[in-house]
JSON list of C-alpha atoms in Angstrom, two decimals:
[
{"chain": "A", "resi": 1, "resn": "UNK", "atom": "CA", "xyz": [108.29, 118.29, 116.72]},
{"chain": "A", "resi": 2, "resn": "UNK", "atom": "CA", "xyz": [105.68, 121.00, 114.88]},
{"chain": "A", "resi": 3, "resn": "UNK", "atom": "CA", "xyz": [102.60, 120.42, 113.20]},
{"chain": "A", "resi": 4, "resn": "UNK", "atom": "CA", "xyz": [99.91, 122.22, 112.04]},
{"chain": "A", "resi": 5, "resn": "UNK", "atom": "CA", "xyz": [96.18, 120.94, 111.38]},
{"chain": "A", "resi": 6, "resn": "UNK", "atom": "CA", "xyz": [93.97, 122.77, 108.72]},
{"chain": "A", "resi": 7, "resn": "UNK", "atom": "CA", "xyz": [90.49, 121.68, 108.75]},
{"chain": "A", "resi": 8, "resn": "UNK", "atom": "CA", "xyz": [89.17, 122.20, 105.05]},
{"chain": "A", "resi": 9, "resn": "UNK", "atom": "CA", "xyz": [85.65, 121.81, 103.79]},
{"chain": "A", "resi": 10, "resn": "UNK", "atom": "CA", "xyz": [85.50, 117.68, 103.10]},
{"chain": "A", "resi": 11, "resn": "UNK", "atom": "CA", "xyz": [88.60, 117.20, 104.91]},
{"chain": "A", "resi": 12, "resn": "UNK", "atom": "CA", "xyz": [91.65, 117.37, 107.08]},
{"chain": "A", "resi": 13, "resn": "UNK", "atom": "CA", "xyz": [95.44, 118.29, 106.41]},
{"chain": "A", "resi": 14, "resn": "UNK", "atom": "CA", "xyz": [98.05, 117.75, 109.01]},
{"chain": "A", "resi": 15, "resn": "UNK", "atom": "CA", "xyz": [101.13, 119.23, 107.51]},
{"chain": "A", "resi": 16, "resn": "UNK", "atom": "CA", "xyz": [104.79, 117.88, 109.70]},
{"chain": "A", "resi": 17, "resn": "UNK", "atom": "CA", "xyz": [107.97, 119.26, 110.34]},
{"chain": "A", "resi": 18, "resn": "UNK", "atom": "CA", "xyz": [110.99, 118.91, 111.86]},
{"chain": "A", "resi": 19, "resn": "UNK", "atom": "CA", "xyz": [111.46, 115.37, 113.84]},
{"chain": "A", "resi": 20, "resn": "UNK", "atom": "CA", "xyz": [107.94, 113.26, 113.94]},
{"chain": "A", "resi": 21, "resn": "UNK", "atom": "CA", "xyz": [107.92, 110.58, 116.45]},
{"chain": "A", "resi": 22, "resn": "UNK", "atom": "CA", "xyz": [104.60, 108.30, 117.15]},
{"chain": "A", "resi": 23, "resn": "UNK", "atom": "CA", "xyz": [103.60, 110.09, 119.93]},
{"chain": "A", "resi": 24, "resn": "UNK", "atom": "CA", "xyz": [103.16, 113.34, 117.70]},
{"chain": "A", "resi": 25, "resn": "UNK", "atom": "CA", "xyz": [100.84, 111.35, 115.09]},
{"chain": "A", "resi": 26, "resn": "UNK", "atom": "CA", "xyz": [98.84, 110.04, 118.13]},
{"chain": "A", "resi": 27, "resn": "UNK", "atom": "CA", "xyz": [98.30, 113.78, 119.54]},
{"chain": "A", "resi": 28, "resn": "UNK", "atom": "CA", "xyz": [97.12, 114.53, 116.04]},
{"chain": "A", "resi": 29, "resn": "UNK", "atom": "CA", "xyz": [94.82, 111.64, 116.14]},
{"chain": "A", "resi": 30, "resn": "UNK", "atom": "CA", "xyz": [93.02, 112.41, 119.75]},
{"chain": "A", "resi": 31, "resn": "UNK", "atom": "CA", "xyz": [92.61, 116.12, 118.31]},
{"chain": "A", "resi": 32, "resn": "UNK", "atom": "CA", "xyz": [91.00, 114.75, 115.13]},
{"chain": "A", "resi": 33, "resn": "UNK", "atom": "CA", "xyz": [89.21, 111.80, 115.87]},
{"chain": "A", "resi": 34, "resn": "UNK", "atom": "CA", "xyz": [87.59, 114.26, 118.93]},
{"chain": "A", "resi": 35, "resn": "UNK", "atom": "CA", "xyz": [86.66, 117.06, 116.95]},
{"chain": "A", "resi": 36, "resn": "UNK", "atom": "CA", "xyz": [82.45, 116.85, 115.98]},
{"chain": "A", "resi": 37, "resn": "UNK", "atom": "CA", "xyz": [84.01, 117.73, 112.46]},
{"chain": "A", "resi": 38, "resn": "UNK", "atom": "CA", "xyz": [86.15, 113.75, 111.45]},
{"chain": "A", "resi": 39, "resn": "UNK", "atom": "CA", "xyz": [81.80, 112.84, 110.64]},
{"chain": "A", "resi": 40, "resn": "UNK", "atom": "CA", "xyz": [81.85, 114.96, 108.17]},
{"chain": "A", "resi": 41, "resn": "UNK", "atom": "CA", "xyz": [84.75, 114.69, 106.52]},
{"chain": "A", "resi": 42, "resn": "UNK", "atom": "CA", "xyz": [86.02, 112.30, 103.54]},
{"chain": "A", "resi": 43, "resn": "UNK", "atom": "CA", "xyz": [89.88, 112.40, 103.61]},
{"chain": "A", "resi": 44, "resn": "UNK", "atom": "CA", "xyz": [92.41, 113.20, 105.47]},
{"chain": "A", "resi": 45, "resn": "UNK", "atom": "CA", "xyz": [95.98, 114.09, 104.60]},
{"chain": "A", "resi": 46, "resn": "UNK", "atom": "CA", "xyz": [99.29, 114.01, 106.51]},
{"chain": "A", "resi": 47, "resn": "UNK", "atom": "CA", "xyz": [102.44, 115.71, 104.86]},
{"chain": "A", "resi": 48, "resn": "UNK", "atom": "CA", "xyz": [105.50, 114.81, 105.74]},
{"chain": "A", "resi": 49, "resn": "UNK", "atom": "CA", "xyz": [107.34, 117.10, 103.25]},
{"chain": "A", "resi": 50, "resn": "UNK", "atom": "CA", "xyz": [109.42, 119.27, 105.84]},
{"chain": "A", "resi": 51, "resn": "UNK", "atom": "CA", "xyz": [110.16, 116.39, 108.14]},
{"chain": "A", "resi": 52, "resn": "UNK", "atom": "CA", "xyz": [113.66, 116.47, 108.66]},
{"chain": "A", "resi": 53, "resn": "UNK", "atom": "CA", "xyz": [113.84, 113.10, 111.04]},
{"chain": "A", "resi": 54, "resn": "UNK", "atom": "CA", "xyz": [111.15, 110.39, 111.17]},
{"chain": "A", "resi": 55, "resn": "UNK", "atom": "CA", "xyz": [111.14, 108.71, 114.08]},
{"chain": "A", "resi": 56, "resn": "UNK", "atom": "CA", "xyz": [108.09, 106.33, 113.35]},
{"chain": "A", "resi": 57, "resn": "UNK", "atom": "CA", "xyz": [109.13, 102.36, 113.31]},
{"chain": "A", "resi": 58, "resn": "UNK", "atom": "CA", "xyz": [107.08, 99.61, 111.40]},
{"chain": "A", "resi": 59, "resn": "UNK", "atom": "CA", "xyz": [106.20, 98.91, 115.13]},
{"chain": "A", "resi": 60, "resn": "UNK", "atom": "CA", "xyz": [104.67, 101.97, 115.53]},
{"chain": "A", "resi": 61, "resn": "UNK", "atom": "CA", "xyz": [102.71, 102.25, 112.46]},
{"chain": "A", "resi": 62, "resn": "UNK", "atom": "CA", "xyz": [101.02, 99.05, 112.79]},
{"chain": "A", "resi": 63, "resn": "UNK", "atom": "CA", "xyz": [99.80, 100.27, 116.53]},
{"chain": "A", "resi": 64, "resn": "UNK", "atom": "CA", "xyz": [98.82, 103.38, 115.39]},
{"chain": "A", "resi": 65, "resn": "UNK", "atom": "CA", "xyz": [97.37, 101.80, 112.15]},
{"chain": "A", "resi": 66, "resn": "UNK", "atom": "CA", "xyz": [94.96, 99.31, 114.34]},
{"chain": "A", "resi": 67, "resn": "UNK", "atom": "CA", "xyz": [93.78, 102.11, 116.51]},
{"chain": "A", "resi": 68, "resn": "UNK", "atom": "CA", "xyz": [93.16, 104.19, 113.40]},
{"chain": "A", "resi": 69, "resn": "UNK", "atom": "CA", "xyz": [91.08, 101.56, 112.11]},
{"chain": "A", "resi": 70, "resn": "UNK", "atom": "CA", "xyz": [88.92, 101.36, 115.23]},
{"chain": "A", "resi": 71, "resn": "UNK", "atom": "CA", "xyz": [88.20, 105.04, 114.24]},
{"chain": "A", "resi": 72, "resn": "UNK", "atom": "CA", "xyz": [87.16, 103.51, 110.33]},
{"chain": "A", "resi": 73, "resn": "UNK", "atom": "CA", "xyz": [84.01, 102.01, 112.69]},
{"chain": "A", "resi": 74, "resn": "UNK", "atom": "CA", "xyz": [83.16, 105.63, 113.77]},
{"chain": "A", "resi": 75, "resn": "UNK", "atom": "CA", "xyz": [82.35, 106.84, 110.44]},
{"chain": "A", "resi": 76, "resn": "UNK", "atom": "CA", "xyz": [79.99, 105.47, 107.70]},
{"chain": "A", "resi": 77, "resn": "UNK", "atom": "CA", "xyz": [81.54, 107.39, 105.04]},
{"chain": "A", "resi": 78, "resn": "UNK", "atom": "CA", "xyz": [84.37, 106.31, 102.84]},
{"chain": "A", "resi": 79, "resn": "UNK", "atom": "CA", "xyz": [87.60, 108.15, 103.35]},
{"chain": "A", "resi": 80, "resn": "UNK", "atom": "CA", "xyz": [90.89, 108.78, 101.41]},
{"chain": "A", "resi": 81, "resn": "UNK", "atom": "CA", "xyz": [93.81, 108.33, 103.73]},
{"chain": "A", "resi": 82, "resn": "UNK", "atom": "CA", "xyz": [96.74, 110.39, 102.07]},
{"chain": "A", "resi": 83, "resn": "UNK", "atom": "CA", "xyz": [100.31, 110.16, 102.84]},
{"chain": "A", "resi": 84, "resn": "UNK", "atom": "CA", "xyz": [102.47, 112.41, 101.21]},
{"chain": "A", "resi": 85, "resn": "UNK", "atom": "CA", "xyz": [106.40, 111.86, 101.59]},
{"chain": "A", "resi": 86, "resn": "UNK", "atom": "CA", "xyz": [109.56, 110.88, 98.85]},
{"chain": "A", "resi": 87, "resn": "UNK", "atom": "CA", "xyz": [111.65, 109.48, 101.99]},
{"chain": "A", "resi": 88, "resn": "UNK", "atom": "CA", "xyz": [112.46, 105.92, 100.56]},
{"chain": "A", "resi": 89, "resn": "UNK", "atom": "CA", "xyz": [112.81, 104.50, 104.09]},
{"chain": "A", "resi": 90, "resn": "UNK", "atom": "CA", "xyz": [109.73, 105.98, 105.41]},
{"chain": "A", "resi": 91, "resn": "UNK", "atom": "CA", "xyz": [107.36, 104.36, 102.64]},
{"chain": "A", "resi": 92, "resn": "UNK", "atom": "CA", "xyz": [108.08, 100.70, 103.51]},
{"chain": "A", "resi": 93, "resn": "UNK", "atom": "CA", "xyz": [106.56, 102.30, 107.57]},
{"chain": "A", "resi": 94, "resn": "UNK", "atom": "CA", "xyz": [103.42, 104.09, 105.31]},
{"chain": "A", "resi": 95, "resn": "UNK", "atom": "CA", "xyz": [103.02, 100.27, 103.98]},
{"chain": "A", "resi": 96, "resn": "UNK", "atom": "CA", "xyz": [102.79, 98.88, 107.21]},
{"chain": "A", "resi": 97, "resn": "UNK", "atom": "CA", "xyz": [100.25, 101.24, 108.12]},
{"chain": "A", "resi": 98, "resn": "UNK", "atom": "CA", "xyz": [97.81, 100.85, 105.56]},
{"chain": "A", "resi": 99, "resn": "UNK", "atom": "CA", "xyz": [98.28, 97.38, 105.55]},
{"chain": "A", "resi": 100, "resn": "UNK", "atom": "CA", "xyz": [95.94, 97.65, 108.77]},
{"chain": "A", "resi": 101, "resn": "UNK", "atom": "CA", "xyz": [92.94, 99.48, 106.78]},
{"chain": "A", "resi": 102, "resn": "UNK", "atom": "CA", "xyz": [92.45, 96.17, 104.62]},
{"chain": "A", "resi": 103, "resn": "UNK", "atom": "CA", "xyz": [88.64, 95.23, 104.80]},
{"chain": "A", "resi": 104, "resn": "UNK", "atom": "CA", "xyz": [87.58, 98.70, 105.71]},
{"chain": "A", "resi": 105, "resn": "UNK", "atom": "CA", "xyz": [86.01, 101.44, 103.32]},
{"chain": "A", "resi": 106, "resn": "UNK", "atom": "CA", "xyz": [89.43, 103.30, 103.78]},
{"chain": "A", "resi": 107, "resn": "UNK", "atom": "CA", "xyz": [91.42, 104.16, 100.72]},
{"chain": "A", "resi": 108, "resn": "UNK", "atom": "CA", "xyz": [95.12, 104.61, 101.16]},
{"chain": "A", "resi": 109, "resn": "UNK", "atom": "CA", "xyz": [97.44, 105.99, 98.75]},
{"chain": "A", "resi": 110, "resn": "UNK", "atom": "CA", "xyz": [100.98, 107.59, 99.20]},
{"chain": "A", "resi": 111, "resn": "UNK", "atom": "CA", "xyz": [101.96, 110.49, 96.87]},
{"chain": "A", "resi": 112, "resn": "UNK", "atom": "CA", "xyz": [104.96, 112.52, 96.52]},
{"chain": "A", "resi": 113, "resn": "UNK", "atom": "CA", "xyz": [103.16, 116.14, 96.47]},
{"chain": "A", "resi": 114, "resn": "UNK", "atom": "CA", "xyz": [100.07, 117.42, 98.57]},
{"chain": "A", "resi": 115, "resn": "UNK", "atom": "CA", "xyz": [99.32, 118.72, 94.46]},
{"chain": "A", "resi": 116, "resn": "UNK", "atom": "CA", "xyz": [99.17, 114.89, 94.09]},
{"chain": "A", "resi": 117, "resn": "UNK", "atom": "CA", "xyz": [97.08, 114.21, 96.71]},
{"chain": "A", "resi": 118, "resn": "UNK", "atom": "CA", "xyz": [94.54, 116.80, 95.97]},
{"chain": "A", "resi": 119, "resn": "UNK", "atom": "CA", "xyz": [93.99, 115.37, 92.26]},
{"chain": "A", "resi": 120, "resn": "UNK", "atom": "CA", "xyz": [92.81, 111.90, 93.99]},
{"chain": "A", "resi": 121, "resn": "UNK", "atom": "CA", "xyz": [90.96, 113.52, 96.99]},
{"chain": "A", "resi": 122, "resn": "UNK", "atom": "CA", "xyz": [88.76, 115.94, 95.32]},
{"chain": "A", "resi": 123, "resn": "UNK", "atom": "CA", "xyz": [87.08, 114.68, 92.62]},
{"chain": "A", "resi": 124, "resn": "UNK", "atom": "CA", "xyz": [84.03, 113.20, 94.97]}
]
């Protein structure tokens, strides 16, 4: 369980590795959603390149899902929600979890390369 978190000018990246269970993503979550900065930003990116197990379930996803769209109400600003991974069985979970932004100003998107993900967050 290892992350790091690099706040950038518009945004955030969380960058994984190693095994990622739910309670990792919701440490990341109380750090970010409690830092004065998550106003001012307009994406945020979690790569899940070096993750060697995934641990999050569809059940997990859509619980941490709802309580990041509580956070969607904190903010007036659109923002990109980036998932980067190739894992096969971890996109179907990503799914889930955007699946809980529908209605909100959040834009989700999954790539395969934080390259990718850059293209589509930057151009605002």
């Amino acid at each position: 369980m290892a992350f790091n978190i690099f706040w950038e000018e518009k945004g955030i990246l969380v960058q994984f590795s190693g095994t990622v269970d739910e309670q990792e993503v919701m440490t990341i979550n109380n750090i970010m959603y409690g830092d004065q900065r998550f106003d001012m930003i307009t994406y945020q990116i979690a790569d899940y390149t070096d993750v060697t197990e995934n641990l999050i379930t569809h059940t997990d996803a859509k619980v941490i899902g709802t309580l990041d769209r509580t956070s969607s109400h904190w903010t007036s600003k659109k923002m990109k929600n980036v998932v980067i991974t190739k894992d096969e069985k971890f996109i179907p979970v990503v799914k889930t979890y955007f699946r809980e932004f529908e209605g909100t100003e959040w834009k989700c998107r999954i790539f395969e390369t934080l390259e990718m993900a850059y293209e589509w967050v930057k151009p605002e």
